[in-house]
Short mmCIF file of C-alpha atoms in Angstrom, two decimals:
data_model
loop_
_atom_site.label_atom_id
_atom_site.label_comp_id
_atom_site.label_asym_id
_atom_site.label_seq_id
_atom_site.Cartn_x
_atom_site.Cartn_y
_atom_site.Cartn_z
CA UNK U 1 5.47 -13.69 8.94
CA UNK U 2 3.19 -12.20 6.30
CA UNK U 3 2.12 -8.60 6.82
CA UNK U 4 -0.84 -6.70 5.49
CA UNK U 5 -0.28 -3.05 4.57
CA UNK U 6 -3.37 -2.01 6.56
CA UNK U 7 -3.07 -1.29 10.26
CA UNK U 8 -3.22 1.19 13.13
CA UNK U 9 -1.07 1.83 16.20
CA UNK U 10 -1.16 4.39 19.02
CA UNK U 11 0.98 5.24 22.02
CA UNK U 12 1.18 7.98 24.63
CA UNK U 13 4.19 8.65 26.85
CA UNK U 14 3.88 10.99 29.83
CA UNK U 15 6.78 12.35 31.91
CA UNK U 16 6.80 15.02 34.65
CA UNK U 17 7.80 17.60 32.01
CA UNK U 18 5.81 16.68 28.90
CA UNK U 19 3.38 14.38 27.09
CA UNK U 20 3.82 13.03 23.57
CA UNK U 21 1.14 11.01 21.77
CA UNK U 22 1.74 9.20 18.47
CA UNK U 23 -0.81 7.69 16.09
CA UNK U 24 0.26 5.66 13.05
CA UNK U 25 -2.09 4.55 10.26
CA UNK U 26 -1.17 2.59 7.15
CA UNK U 27 -2.87 1.50 3.93
CA UNK U 28 -1.63 -0.19 0.77
CA UNK U 29 0.79 1.59 -1.56
CA UNK U 30 3.35 0.52 -4.16
CA UNK U 31 6.21 2.07 -2.19
CA UNK U 32 6.97 3.30 1.33
CA UNK U 33 5.27 6.71 1.45
CA UNK U 34 5.56 8.40 4.87
CA UNK U 35 3.53 11.49 5.82
CA UNK U 36 4.19 13.20 9.19
CA UNK U 37 2.02 15.79 10.94
CA UNK U 38 3.45 17.30 14.12
CA UNK U 39 4.04 20.67 15.84
CA UNK U 40 6.46 22.96 14.06
CA UNK U 41 8.86 23.01 17.02
CA UNK U 42 9.44 19.25 16.49
CA UNK U 43 10.20 19.52 12.77
CA UNK U 44 13.95 18.98 13.31
CA UNK U 45 13.14 15.35 14.21
CA UNK U 46 11.53 14.49 10.85
CA UNK U 47 14.58 12.75 9.26
CA UNK U 48 15.08 10.62 12.40
CA UNK U 49 11.38 9.72 12.45
CA UNK U 50 11.46 8.58 8.82
CA UNK U 51 14.53 6.42 9.48
CA UNK U 52 12.84 4.87 12.51
CA UNK U 53 9.63 4.09 10.61
CA UNK U 54 11.59 2.26 7.90
CA UNK U 55 12.90 -0.16 10.55
CA UNK U 56 9.33 -1.46 10.91
CA UNK U 57 7.72 -0.89 7.51
CA UNK U 58 8.91 -1.72 3.98
CA UNK U 59 5.81 -0.76 1.97
CA UNK U 60 2.61 1.16 2.47
CA UNK U 61 1.15 4.66 2.82
CA UNK U 62 2.08 5.60 6.39
CA UNK U 63 0.40 8.57 8.12
CA UNK U 64 1.94 9.66 11.43
CA UNK U 65 0.25 12.14 13.79
CA UNK U 66 2.27 13.50 16.75
CA UNK U 67 0.93 15.78 19.50
CA UNK U 68 3.16 17.48 22.06
CA UNK U 69 2.30 19.12 25.39
CA UNK U 70 4.66 20.87 27.83
CA UNK U 71 3.96 20.65 31.58
CA UNK U 72 6.74 22.94 32.83
CA UNK U 73 5.49 26.03 31.03
CA UNK U 74 3.56 27.30 28.05
CA UNK U 75 6.43 26.53 25.69
CA UNK U 76 6.28 30.16 24.51
CA UNK U 77 7.63 33.51 25.73
CA UNK U 78 6.68 37.15 25.13
CA UNK U 79 9.46 39.28 23.67
CA UNK U 80 9.53 43.10 24.02
CA UNK U 81 11.27 45.03 21.24
CA UNK U 82 12.46 48.11 23.10
CA UNK U 83 14.15 49.77 20.13
CA UNK U 84 11.09 49.41 17.93
CA UNK U 85 8.79 50.74 20.69
CA UNK U 86 11.07 53.77 21.07
CA UNK U 87 10.89 54.44 17.33
CA UNK U 88 7.09 54.25 17.40
CA UNK U 89 6.95 56.60 20.41
CA UNK U 90 9.34 59.09 18.83
CA UNK U 91 7.30 59.11 15.61
CA UNK U 92 4.06 59.62 17.52
CA UNK U 93 5.51 62.50 19.54
CA UNK U 94 6.78 64.08 16.33
CA UNK U 95 3.29 63.80 14.82
CA UNK U 96 1.84 65.41 17.96
CA UNK U 97 4.17 68.39 17.61
CA UNK U 98 3.66 68.71 13.85
CA UNK U 99 -0.14 68.68 13.97
CA UNK U 100 -0.82 70.05 17.45
CA UNK U 101 -2.56 66.98 18.83
CA UNK U 102 -3.25 66.92 22.57
CA UNK U 103 -3.62 63.13 22.95
CA UNK U 104 -1.08 61.22 24.99
CA UNK U 105 0.19 57.83 23.98
CA UNK U 106 -1.07 55.06 26.28
CA UNK U 107 0.94 51.97 27.09
CA UNK U 108 -1.80 49.62 25.92
CA UNK U 109 -2.00 51.40 22.58
CA UNK U 110 1.77 51.31 22.03
CA UNK U 111 1.92 47.60 22.86
CA UNK U 112 -0.53 46.85 20.03
CA UNK U 113 1.74 48.24 17.36
CA UNK U 114 3.26 45.58 15.04
CA UNK U 115 6.22 43.65 16.49
CA UNK U 116 6.47 45.63 19.72
CA UNK U 117 5.37 42.51 21.58
CA UNK U 118 5.89 39.12 19.94
CA UNK U 119 5.24 35.55 21.03
CA UNK U 120 8.19 33.23 20.50
CA UNK U 121 8.52 29.54 21.12
CA UNK U 122 11.05 28.68 23.78
CA UNK U 123 13.86 26.29 22.97
CA UNK U 124 13.37 22.65 23.93
CA UNK U 125 15.83 20.09 25.21
CA UNK U 126 16.14 18.14 21.96
CA UNK U 127 17.77 15.07 23.48
CA UNK U 128 15.19 14.68 26.22
CA UNK U 129 12.26 15.35 23.89
CA UNK U 130 13.51 12.83 21.33
CA UNK U 131 13.92 10.14 23.97
CA UNK U 132 10.26 10.50 24.89
CA UNK U 133 9.18 10.76 21.24
CA UNK U 134 11.20 7.71 20.21
CA UNK U 135 9.62 5.62 22.98
CA UNK U 136 6.11 6.67 21.93
CA UNK U 137 6.87 6.18 18.24
CA UNK U 138 8.35 2.71 18.71
CA UNK U 139 5.38 1.59 20.82
CA UNK U 140 2.95 2.88 18.16
CA UNK U 141 4.93 1.19 15.37
CA UNK U 142 5.02 -2.09 17.29
CA UNK U 143 1.24 -1.91 17.70
CA UNK U 144 0.94 -1.16 13.97
CA UNK U 145 3.20 -4.11 13.10
CA UNK U 146 1.13 -6.43 15.28
CA UNK U 147 -2.11 -5.28 13.62
CA UNK U 148 -0.57 -5.71 10.16
CA UNK U 149 0.67 -9.18 11.12
CA UNK U 150 -2.77 -10.31 12.32
CA UNK U 151 -4.38 -9.03 9.13
CA UNK U 152 -1.59 -10.64 7.09
CA UNK U 153 -2.30 -14.02 8.68
CA UNK U 154 -5.93 -13.78 7.64
CA UNK U 155 -4.92 -12.83 4.09
CA UNK U 156 -2.47 -15.75 3.92
CA UNK U 157 -5.11 -18.28 4.97
CA UNK U 158 -7.62 -16.89 2.49
CA UNK U 159 -5.12 -16.87 -0.37
CA UNK U 160 -3.90 -20.40 0.36
CA UNK U 161 -7.52 -21.56 0.15
CA UNK U 162 -7.98 -19.82 -3.18
CA UNK U 163 -4.77 -21.37 -4.53
CA UNK U 164 -6.09 -24.83 -3.60
CA UNK U 165 -9.27 -24.13 -5.57
CA UNK U 166 -7.20 -22.92 -8.53
CA UNK U 167 -5.14 -26.11 -8.39
CA UNK U 168 -8.40 -28.02 -8.73
CA UNK U 169 -9.41 -26.05 -11.82
CA UNK U 170 -6.02 -26.68 -13.45
CA UNK U 171 -6.37 -30.42 -12.72
CA UNK U 172 -9.81 -30.43 -14.36
CA UNK U 173 -8.46 -28.72 -17.48
CA UNK U 174 -5.51 -31.14 -17.64
CA UNK U 175 -7.82 -34.13 -17.28
CA UNK U 176 -10.21 -32.90 -19.98
CA UNK U 177 -7.53 -32.00 -22.54
CA UNK U 178 -6.96 -35.51 -24.08
CA UNK U 179 -10.69 -36.16 -24.39
CA UNK U 180 -11.21 -33.00 -26.45
CA UNK U 181 -8.89 -34.27 -29.20
CA UNK U 182 -10.41 -37.77 -29.12
CA UNK U 183 -13.92 -36.31 -29.44
CA UNK U 184 -12.76 -34.15 -32.33
CA UNK U 185 -11.33 -37.19 -34.18
CA UNK U 186 -14.53 -39.16 -33.64
CA UNK U 187 -16.69 -36.31 -34.92
CA UNK U 188 -14.35 -35.77 -37.87
CA UNK U 189 -14.51 -39.44 -38.88
CA UNK U 190 -18.31 -39.46 -38.56
CA UNK U 191 -18.60 -36.34 -40.67
CA UNK U 192 -16.32 -37.75 -43.39
CA UNK U 193 -18.31 -41.00 -43.49
CA UNK U 194 -21.54 -39.06 -43.93
CA UNK U 195 -20.05 -37.06 -46.80
CA UNK U 196 -18.35 -39.97 -48.60
CA UNK U 197 -20.98 -42.65 -47.95
CA UNK U 198 -19.25 -46.03 -48.55
CA UNK U 199 -16.00 -44.60 -49.86
CA UNK U 200 -12.94 -45.71 -47.89
CA UNK U 201 -11.69 -43.13 -45.40
CA UNK U 202 -8.12 -41.89 -45.74
CA UNK U 203 -6.81 -42.58 -42.23
CA UNK U 204 -3.61 -40.65 -42.84
CA UNK U 205 -5.61 -37.56 -43.72
CA UNK U 206 -7.75 -37.96 -40.60
CA UNK U 207 -4.61 -38.38 -38.50
CA UNK U 208 -3.04 -35.24 -39.98
CA UNK U 209 -6.15 -33.12 -39.38
CA UNK U 210 -6.40 -34.43 -35.82
CA UNK U 211 -2.73 -33.62 -35.19
CA UNK U 212 -3.16 -30.07 -36.49
CA UNK U 213 -6.24 -29.61 -34.31
CA UNK U 214 -4.48 -31.09 -31.27
CA UNK U 215 -1.52 -28.75 -31.76
CA UNK U 216 -3.83 -25.73 -31.83
CA UNK U 217 -5.58 -26.82 -28.63
CA UNK U 218 -2.53 -28.08 -26.74
CA UNK U 219 -2.35 -26.41 -23.31
CA UNK U 220 0.37 -28.59 -21.79
CA UNK U 221 2.84 -25.71 -21.47
CA UNK U 222 0.23 -23.40 -19.96
CA UNK U 223 -0.76 -26.06 -17.42
CA UNK U 224 2.86 -26.68 -16.41
CA UNK U 225 3.48 -22.95 -15.95
CA UNK U 226 0.25 -22.49 -14.00
CA UNK U 227 1.18 -25.30 -11.64
CA UNK U 228 4.61 -23.74 -11.18
CA UNK U 229 3.20 -20.26 -10.49
CA UNK U 230 0.64 -21.59 -8.01
CA UNK U 231 3.35 -23.57 -6.22
CA UNK U 232 5.65 -20.52 -6.07
CA UNK U 233 2.83 -18.34 -4.71
CA UNK U 234 2.00 -20.92 -2.05
CA UNK U 235 5.66 -21.14 -1.00
CA UNK U 236 5.98 -17.33 -0.81
CA UNK U 237 2.86 -17.08 1.36
CA UNK U 238 4.18 -19.72 3.75
CA UNK U 239 7.65 -18.20 3.98
CA UNK U 240 6.29 -14.69 4.59
CA UNK U 241 8.27 -11.45 4.52
CA UNK U 242 7.84 -8.60 2.04
CA UNK U 243 6.53 -10.77 -0.80
CA UNK U 244 3.74 -8.53 -2.11
CA UNK U 245 5.52 -7.54 -5.33
CA UNK U 246 6.54 -11.13 -6.05
CA UNK U 247 2.98 -12.37 -5.53
CA UNK U 248 1.62 -9.62 -7.75
CA UNK U 249 3.98 -10.69 -10.56
CA UNK U 250 2.98 -14.36 -10.15
CA UNK U 251 -0.72 -13.44 -10.27
CA UNK U 252 -0.16 -11.52 -13.52
CA UNK U 253 1.57 -14.54 -15.04
CA UNK U 254 -1.25 -16.85 -13.88
CA UNK U 255 -3.76 -14.56 -15.55
CA UNK U 256 -1.73 -14.62 -18.78
CA UNK U 257 -1.73 -18.45 -18.86
CA UNK U 258 -5.45 -18.63 -18.04
CA UNK U 259 -6.21 -16.25 -20.93
CA UNK U 260 -4.21 -18.47 -23.30
CA UNK U 261 -6.06 -21.59 -22.15
CA UNK U 262 -9.37 -19.81 -22.61
CA UNK U 263 -8.45 -18.76 -26.15
CA UNK U 264 -7.53 -22.39 -27.01
CA UNK U 265 -10.55 -23.93 -25.32
CA UNK U 266 -12.18 -26.55 -27.53
CA UNK U 267 -15.26 -27.41 -25.48
CA UNK U 268 -17.79 -25.78 -23.17
CA UNK U 269 -16.64 -27.55 -20.00
CA UNK U 270 -13.04 -26.38 -20.40
CA UNK U 271 -14.26 -22.87 -21.21
CA UNK U 272 -16.36 -22.74 -18.03
CA UNK U 273 -13.47 -24.10 -15.95
CA UNK U 274 -11.03 -21.56 -17.43
CA UNK U 275 -13.47 -18.72 -16.68
CA UNK U 276 -13.77 -19.91 -13.08
CA UNK U 277 -9.97 -20.06 -12.89
CA UNK U 278 -9.65 -16.48 -14.17
CA UNK U 279 -12.27 -15.30 -11.67
CA UNK U 280 -10.29 -16.73 -8.77
CA UNK U 281 -7.03 -15.30 -10.12
CA UNK U 282 -8.62 -11.84 -10.15
CA UNK U 283 -9.73 -12.32 -6.54
CA UNK U 284 -6.18 -13.32 -5.63
CA UNK U 285 -4.76 -10.26 -7.38
CA UNK U 286 -7.08 -7.98 -5.42
CA UNK U 287 -6.07 -9.54 -2.11
CA UNK U 288 -2.38 -9.40 -2.96
CA UNK U 289 -2.56 -5.60 -3.31
CA UNK U 290 -2.88 -5.44 0.50
CA UNK U 291 0.25 -7.52 1.20
CA UNK U 292 3.50 -5.75 2.09
#
């Protein structure tokens, strides 16, 4: 199975006590980069969440959004700091005596003083909460995996088609290569005849020049390597798995061989074919960036 690095998954699990919703989004990335946004009271679960995500994903930029809602209560409690309130009251009474104020301290006023009343989050049942969260997270990750698999299938079909076209370009270059040298020899002989008129042509010299020219233009090694790289890429696409890095390396090597062929090109047809080959290689490289 070939997976794209682009996908989306969502799940929501509701129990009598709580509701947890999970959204997972992924895009392409060189490594596995996981970002988690969730309520602070769930932060103790972050290491477990990261471990769970890595069961489903090997590469990609993964953004996880978790929302949590309690049904049994507000999830928070008001705490009254009696000692601090007594200190405030004592200080206020002392000020009243020192400066002769007549005002009395009201309860509502005293409650507004810093830290007299505080709002604290109540403890949660970690085991129960994680069971619900794990269920929601796995369902969202399974939906993400399915979406990435569907997109990966489309990428595989498109890339296999492009590799077939590239195979055709390589075959054209291979077929044209012998004719380039033969045309060069013919032109060289014609040119020598024009320069020397009726003088006898030195065939050995012509043969040597043709051999030197043929050696400069020889692309046999490049063609063999290109065929091998295209075959390896096709096999990797068909086998599936996390082959994105391997395919990226093969595409770089294909581009290197195409550049060499283009630099050795001895005629316009081969040049045009090599340019078309490079264009398709670049398209393949762009598509491969989305493969896990």
